[in-house]
mmCIF file of C-alpha atoms in Angstrom:
data_model
loop_
_atom_site.group_PDB
_atom_site.id
_atom_site.type_symbol
_atom_site.label_atom_id
_atom_site.label_comp_id
_atom_site.label_asym_id
_atom_site.label_seq_id
_atom_site.Cartn_x
_atom_site.Cartn_y
_atom_site.Cartn_z
ATOM 1 C CA UNK A 1 -0.035 0.131 0.110
ATOM 2 C CA UNK A 2 1.068 3.350 -0.939
ATOM 3 C CA UNK A 3 2.129 5.649 1.953
ATOM 4 C CA UNK A 4 2.295 9.355 2.100
ATOM 5 C CA UNK A 5 6.053 9.334 2.305
ATOM 6 C CA UNK A 6 6.075 7.751 -1.178
ATOM 7 C CA UNK A 7 4.263 10.858 -2.741
ATOM 8 C CA UNK A 8 6.226 13.583 -4.472
ATOM 9 C CA UNK A 9 4.979 17.059 -5.734
ATOM 10 C CA UNK A 10 5.840 17.989 -9.420
ATOM 11 C CA UNK A 11 5.929 21.808 -9.490
ATOM 12 C CA UNK A 12 4.505 21.956 -12.977
ATOM 13 C CA UNK A 13 1.473 20.041 -11.929
ATOM 14 C CA UNK A 14 0.942 22.018 -8.902
ATOM 15 C CA UNK A 15 1.594 25.392 -10.840
ATOM 16 C CA UNK A 16 -1.392 24.285 -13.046
ATOM 17 C CA UNK A 17 -3.964 24.314 -9.959
ATOM 18 C CA UNK A 18 -5.252 27.785 -8.819
ATOM 19 C CA UNK A 19 -3.688 28.470 -5.251
ATOM 20 C CA UNK A 20 -5.712 28.773 -2.230
ATOM 21 C CA UNK A 21 -5.408 32.419 -0.476
ATOM 22 C CA UNK A 22 -3.944 32.037 2.993
ATOM 23 C CA UNK A 23 -7.736 32.163 4.432
ATOM 24 C CA UNK A 24 -9.028 29.348 2.315
ATOM 25 C CA UNK A 25 -5.901 27.245 3.175
ATOM 26 C CA UNK A 26 -6.585 27.770 7.073
ATOM 27 C CA UNK A 27 -10.084 27.136 6.532
ATOM 28 C CA UNK A 28 -9.335 23.687 4.977
ATOM 29 C CA UNK A 29 -6.670 22.941 7.486
ATOM 30 C CA UNK A 30 -9.564 23.703 10.324
ATOM 31 C CA UNK A 31 -11.833 21.568 8.775
ATOM 32 C CA UNK A 32 -9.453 18.655 8.175
ATOM 33 C CA UNK A 33 -8.250 18.795 11.683
ATOM 34 C CA UNK A 34 -11.576 19.262 13.341
ATOM 35 C CA UNK A 35 -12.960 16.095 11.245
ATOM 36 C CA UNK A 36 -9.718 14.104 12.016
ATOM 37 C CA UNK A 37 -9.459 12.726 8.444
ATOM 38 C CA UNK A 38 -9.426 13.877 4.775
ATOM 39 C CA UNK A 39 -12.407 12.845 3.073
ATOM 40 C CA UNK A 40 -11.284 13.467 -0.615
ATOM 41 C CA UNK A 41 -8.374 11.002 -1.472
ATOM 42 C CA UNK A 42 -5.198 12.357 -2.781
ATOM 43 C CA UNK A 43 -4.874 11.490 -6.734
ATOM 44 C CA UNK A 44 -1.743 10.234 -7.747
ATOM 45 C CA UNK A 45 0.097 9.010 -11.133
ATOM 46 C CA UNK A 46 3.338 7.366 -10.768
ATOM 47 C CA UNK A 47 3.525 8.494 -7.056
ATOM 48 C CA UNK A 48 3.067 12.304 -8.089
ATOM 49 C CA UNK A 49 0.523 14.047 -6.615
ATOM 50 C CA UNK A 50 -2.211 15.006 -9.235
ATOM 51 C CA UNK A 51 -4.918 16.656 -7.194
ATOM 52 C CA UNK A 52 -4.566 17.130 -3.450
ATOM 53 C CA UNK A 53 -1.397 19.288 -3.015
ATOM 54 C CA UNK A 54 -2.741 21.351 0.048
ATOM 55 C CA UNK A 55 -4.380 18.590 1.684
ATOM 56 C CA UNK A 56 -0.831 16.695 1.152
ATOM 57 C CA UNK A 57 0.914 19.850 2.949
ATOM 58 C CA UNK A 58 -1.428 19.669 5.927
ATOM 59 C CA UNK A 59 -1.174 15.770 6.038
ATOM 60 C CA UNK A 60 2.793 16.252 6.363
ATOM 61 C CA UNK A 61 2.308 18.281 9.179
ATOM 62 C CA UNK A 62 -0.138 16.115 10.870
ATOM 63 C CA UNK A 63 0.464 12.546 10.329
ATOM 64 C CA UNK A 64 -2.216 11.126 12.540
ATOM 65 C CA UNK A 65 -4.902 12.497 10.435
ATOM 66 C CA UNK A 66 -6.538 9.707 8.258
ATOM 67 C CA UNK A 67 -6.314 9.830 4.495
ATOM 68 C CA UNK A 68 -6.736 7.758 1.223
ATOM 69 C CA UNK A 69 -4.637 7.633 -1.564
ATOM 70 C CA UNK A 70 -6.185 6.899 -5.230
ATOM 71 C CA UNK A 71 -3.971 5.917 -8.347
ATOM 72 C CA UNK A 72 -5.065 7.153 -11.806
ATOM 73 C CA UNK A 73 -3.839 5.892 -15.017
ATOM 74 C CA UNK A 74 -2.605 8.518 -17.518
ATOM 75 C CA UNK A 75 -0.803 7.988 -20.912
ATOM 76 C CA UNK A 76 1.780 10.738 -20.425
ATOM 77 C CA UNK A 77 2.162 14.215 -18.687
ATOM 78 C CA UNK A 78 -0.099 16.066 -21.241
ATOM 79 C CA UNK A 79 -3.094 13.671 -20.220
ATOM 80 C CA UNK A 80 -2.158 14.722 -16.523
ATOM 81 C CA UNK A 81 -2.242 18.271 -17.080
ATOM 82 C CA UNK A 82 -5.510 18.034 -19.248
ATOM 83 C CA UNK A 83 -7.228 16.205 -16.491
ATOM 84 C CA UNK A 84 -6.107 18.465 -13.571
ATOM 85 C CA UNK A 85 -7.435 21.299 -15.736
ATOM 86 C CA UNK A 86 -10.953 19.723 -16.262
ATOM 87 C CA UNK A 87 -11.110 18.523 -12.217
ATOM 88 C CA UNK A 88 -10.132 22.183 -11.300
ATOM 89 C CA UNK A 89 -13.089 23.326 -13.705
ATOM 90 C CA UNK A 90 -15.501 21.673 -11.739
ATOM 91 C CA UNK A 91 -14.760 23.711 -8.357
ATOM 92 C CA UNK A 92 -17.285 26.243 -7.714
ATOM 93 C CA UNK A 93 -14.986 29.217 -6.230
ATOM 94 C CA UNK A 94 -12.694 29.974 -9.347
ATOM 95 C CA UNK A 95 -12.760 33.526 -10.898
ATOM 96 C CA UNK A 96 -13.307 33.844 -14.721
ATOM 97 C CA UNK A 97 -9.577 34.604 -14.863
ATOM 98 C CA UNK A 98 -8.873 31.357 -13.234
ATOM 99 C CA UNK A 99 -11.284 29.518 -15.528
ATOM 100 C CA UNK A 100 -9.437 30.997 -18.652
ATOM 101 C CA UNK A 101 -6.347 29.772 -17.600
ATOM 102 C CA UNK A 102 -7.255 26.186 -16.889
ATOM 103 C CA UNK A 103 -9.234 26.286 -20.294
ATOM 104 C CA UNK A 104 -5.990 27.615 -22.262
ATOM 105 C CA UNK A 105 -3.642 25.159 -20.240
ATOM 106 C CA UNK A 106 -6.164 22.250 -21.185
ATOM 107 C CA UNK A 107 -6.293 23.618 -24.742
ATOM 108 C CA UNK A 108 -2.711 23.818 -25.012
ATOM 109 C CA UNK A 109 -1.980 20.197 -23.275
ATOM 110 C CA UNK A 110 -4.447 18.465 -25.664
ATOM 111 C CA UNK A 111 -3.412 20.426 -28.956
ATOM 112 C CA UNK A 112 0.135 19.440 -28.224
ATOM 113 C CA UNK A 113 -1.070 15.773 -27.723
ATOM 114 C CA UNK A 114 -3.110 15.732 -30.663
ATOM 115 C CA UNK A 115 -0.295 16.987 -32.901
ATOM 116 C CA UNK A 116 2.000 14.532 -31.783
ATOM 117 C CA UNK A 117 1.809 11.391 -33.991
ATOM 118 C CA UNK A 118 4.464 9.475 -32.409
ATOM 119 C CA UNK A 119 7.980 8.321 -33.697
ATOM 120 C CA UNK A 120 10.001 5.333 -34.001
ATOM 121 C CA UNK A 121 9.807 4.849 -30.064
ATOM 122 C CA UNK A 122 6.274 5.174 -29.589
ATOM 123 C CA UNK A 123 2.628 3.780 -30.805
ATOM 124 C CA UNK A 124 0.724 5.918 -32.762
ATOM 125 C CA UNK A 125 -1.113 8.438 -30.269
ATOM 126 C CA UNK A 126 -5.032 8.290 -30.061
ATOM 127 C CA UNK A 127 -6.699 11.579 -30.096
ATOM 128 C CA UNK A 128 -7.953 12.563 -26.389
ATOM 129 C CA UNK A 129 -11.134 11.724 -25.383
ATOM 130 C CA UNK A 130 -11.453 9.542 -28.665
ATOM 131 C CA UNK A 131 -12.833 12.569 -30.221
ATOM 132 C CA UNK A 132 -15.046 11.452 -33.466
ATOM 133 C CA UNK A 133 -12.859 13.112 -36.186
ATOM 134 C CA UNK A 134 -9.037 13.255 -36.121
ATOM 135 C CA UNK A 135 -9.394 16.418 -38.305
ATOM 136 C CA UNK A 136 -11.673 18.103 -35.853
ATOM 137 C CA UNK A 137 -9.831 21.085 -34.424
ATOM 138 C CA UNK A 138 -8.812 20.746 -30.556
ATOM 139 C CA UNK A 139 -10.539 24.111 -29.776
ATOM 140 C CA UNK A 140 -13.728 22.869 -31.505
ATOM 141 C CA UNK A 141 -13.951 19.521 -29.386
ATOM 142 C CA UNK A 142 -13.116 21.285 -25.937
ATOM 143 C CA UNK A 143 -15.767 23.961 -26.741
ATOM 144 C CA UNK A 144 -18.216 21.288 -27.615
ATOM 145 C CA UNK A 145 -17.586 19.205 -24.647
ATOM 146 C CA UNK A 146 -17.754 22.377 -22.315
ATOM 147 C CA UNK A 147 -20.668 24.240 -24.166
ATOM 148 C CA UNK A 148 -18.548 27.363 -24.804
ATOM 149 C CA UNK A 149 -17.528 28.770 -28.142
ATOM 150 C CA UNK A 150 -14.219 27.676 -29.795
ATOM 151 C CA UNK A 151 -13.069 31.399 -30.031
ATOM 152 C CA UNK A 152 -13.255 31.193 -26.123
ATOM 153 C CA UNK A 153 -10.945 28.413 -26.046
ATOM 154 C CA UNK A 154 -8.665 30.059 -28.354
ATOM 155 C CA UNK A 155 -8.713 33.183 -26.479
ATOM 156 C CA UNK A 156 -8.084 31.193 -23.320
ATOM 157 C CA UNK A 157 -4.809 30.101 -24.617
ATOM 158 C CA UNK A 158 -3.721 33.683 -25.682
ATOM 159 C CA UNK A 159 -4.794 34.645 -21.972
ATOM 160 C CA UNK A 160 -2.620 31.857 -20.615
ATOM 161 C CA UNK A 161 0.325 32.838 -22.841
ATOM 162 C CA UNK A 162 -0.134 36.194 -21.285
ATOM 163 C CA UNK A 163 -0.117 34.904 -17.793
ATOM 164 C CA UNK A 164 2.920 32.915 -18.485
ATOM 165 C CA UNK A 165 4.764 35.875 -20.029
ATOM 166 C CA UNK A 166 3.841 38.169 -17.081
ATOM 167 C CA UNK A 167 5.048 35.526 -14.709
ATOM 168 C CA UNK A 168 8.418 35.543 -16.225
ATOM 169 C CA UNK A 169 8.805 38.998 -15.729
ATOM 170 C CA UNK A 170 7.174 39.456 -12.365
ATOM 171 C CA UNK A 171 7.550 35.873 -10.596
ATOM 172 C CA UNK A 172 4.511 35.447 -8.423
ATOM 173 C CA UNK A 173 2.103 37.660 -10.263
ATOM 174 C CA UNK A 174 0.139 34.525 -11.472
ATOM 175 C CA UNK A 175 -1.003 33.746 -7.903
ATOM 176 C CA UNK A 176 -3.043 36.801 -7.747
ATOM 177 C CA UNK A 177 -5.228 35.765 -10.807
#
């Protein structure tokens, strides 16, 4: 059985998730300590935390707290990033800017995955979500799945590129989005 000490944080995966504010983190911590357990499992892939970074940090400080770990199977890092984005989009407390960043990151990851057709070391890559037509644009497929326009998806990619550029110039600015 996997133990919390076996888990690692991947900075790229962690950076995809909108951070909790200090107050939100303290409320989560207080709730977990009061309940004596973490109700939602930590989601991992190859011992890397995919979802549950904040819960993991609390558990590291309080090893007496009960928790569960759920292992998920992904083909590659791009599929993990896409899953993280979709999972986070299900949260109710995201700002419109945070939603745009998640949609943009998902689009970039899935577009890369669809464009990669393999090489001499890999099998042919199947399109994410087994979308009907391999010729269908990724932005159209995501838009249809999410009930938004493909322009919104494409604009989200531009937005996330801007956020990333701003982060390079002013490290830490992205956490305020």
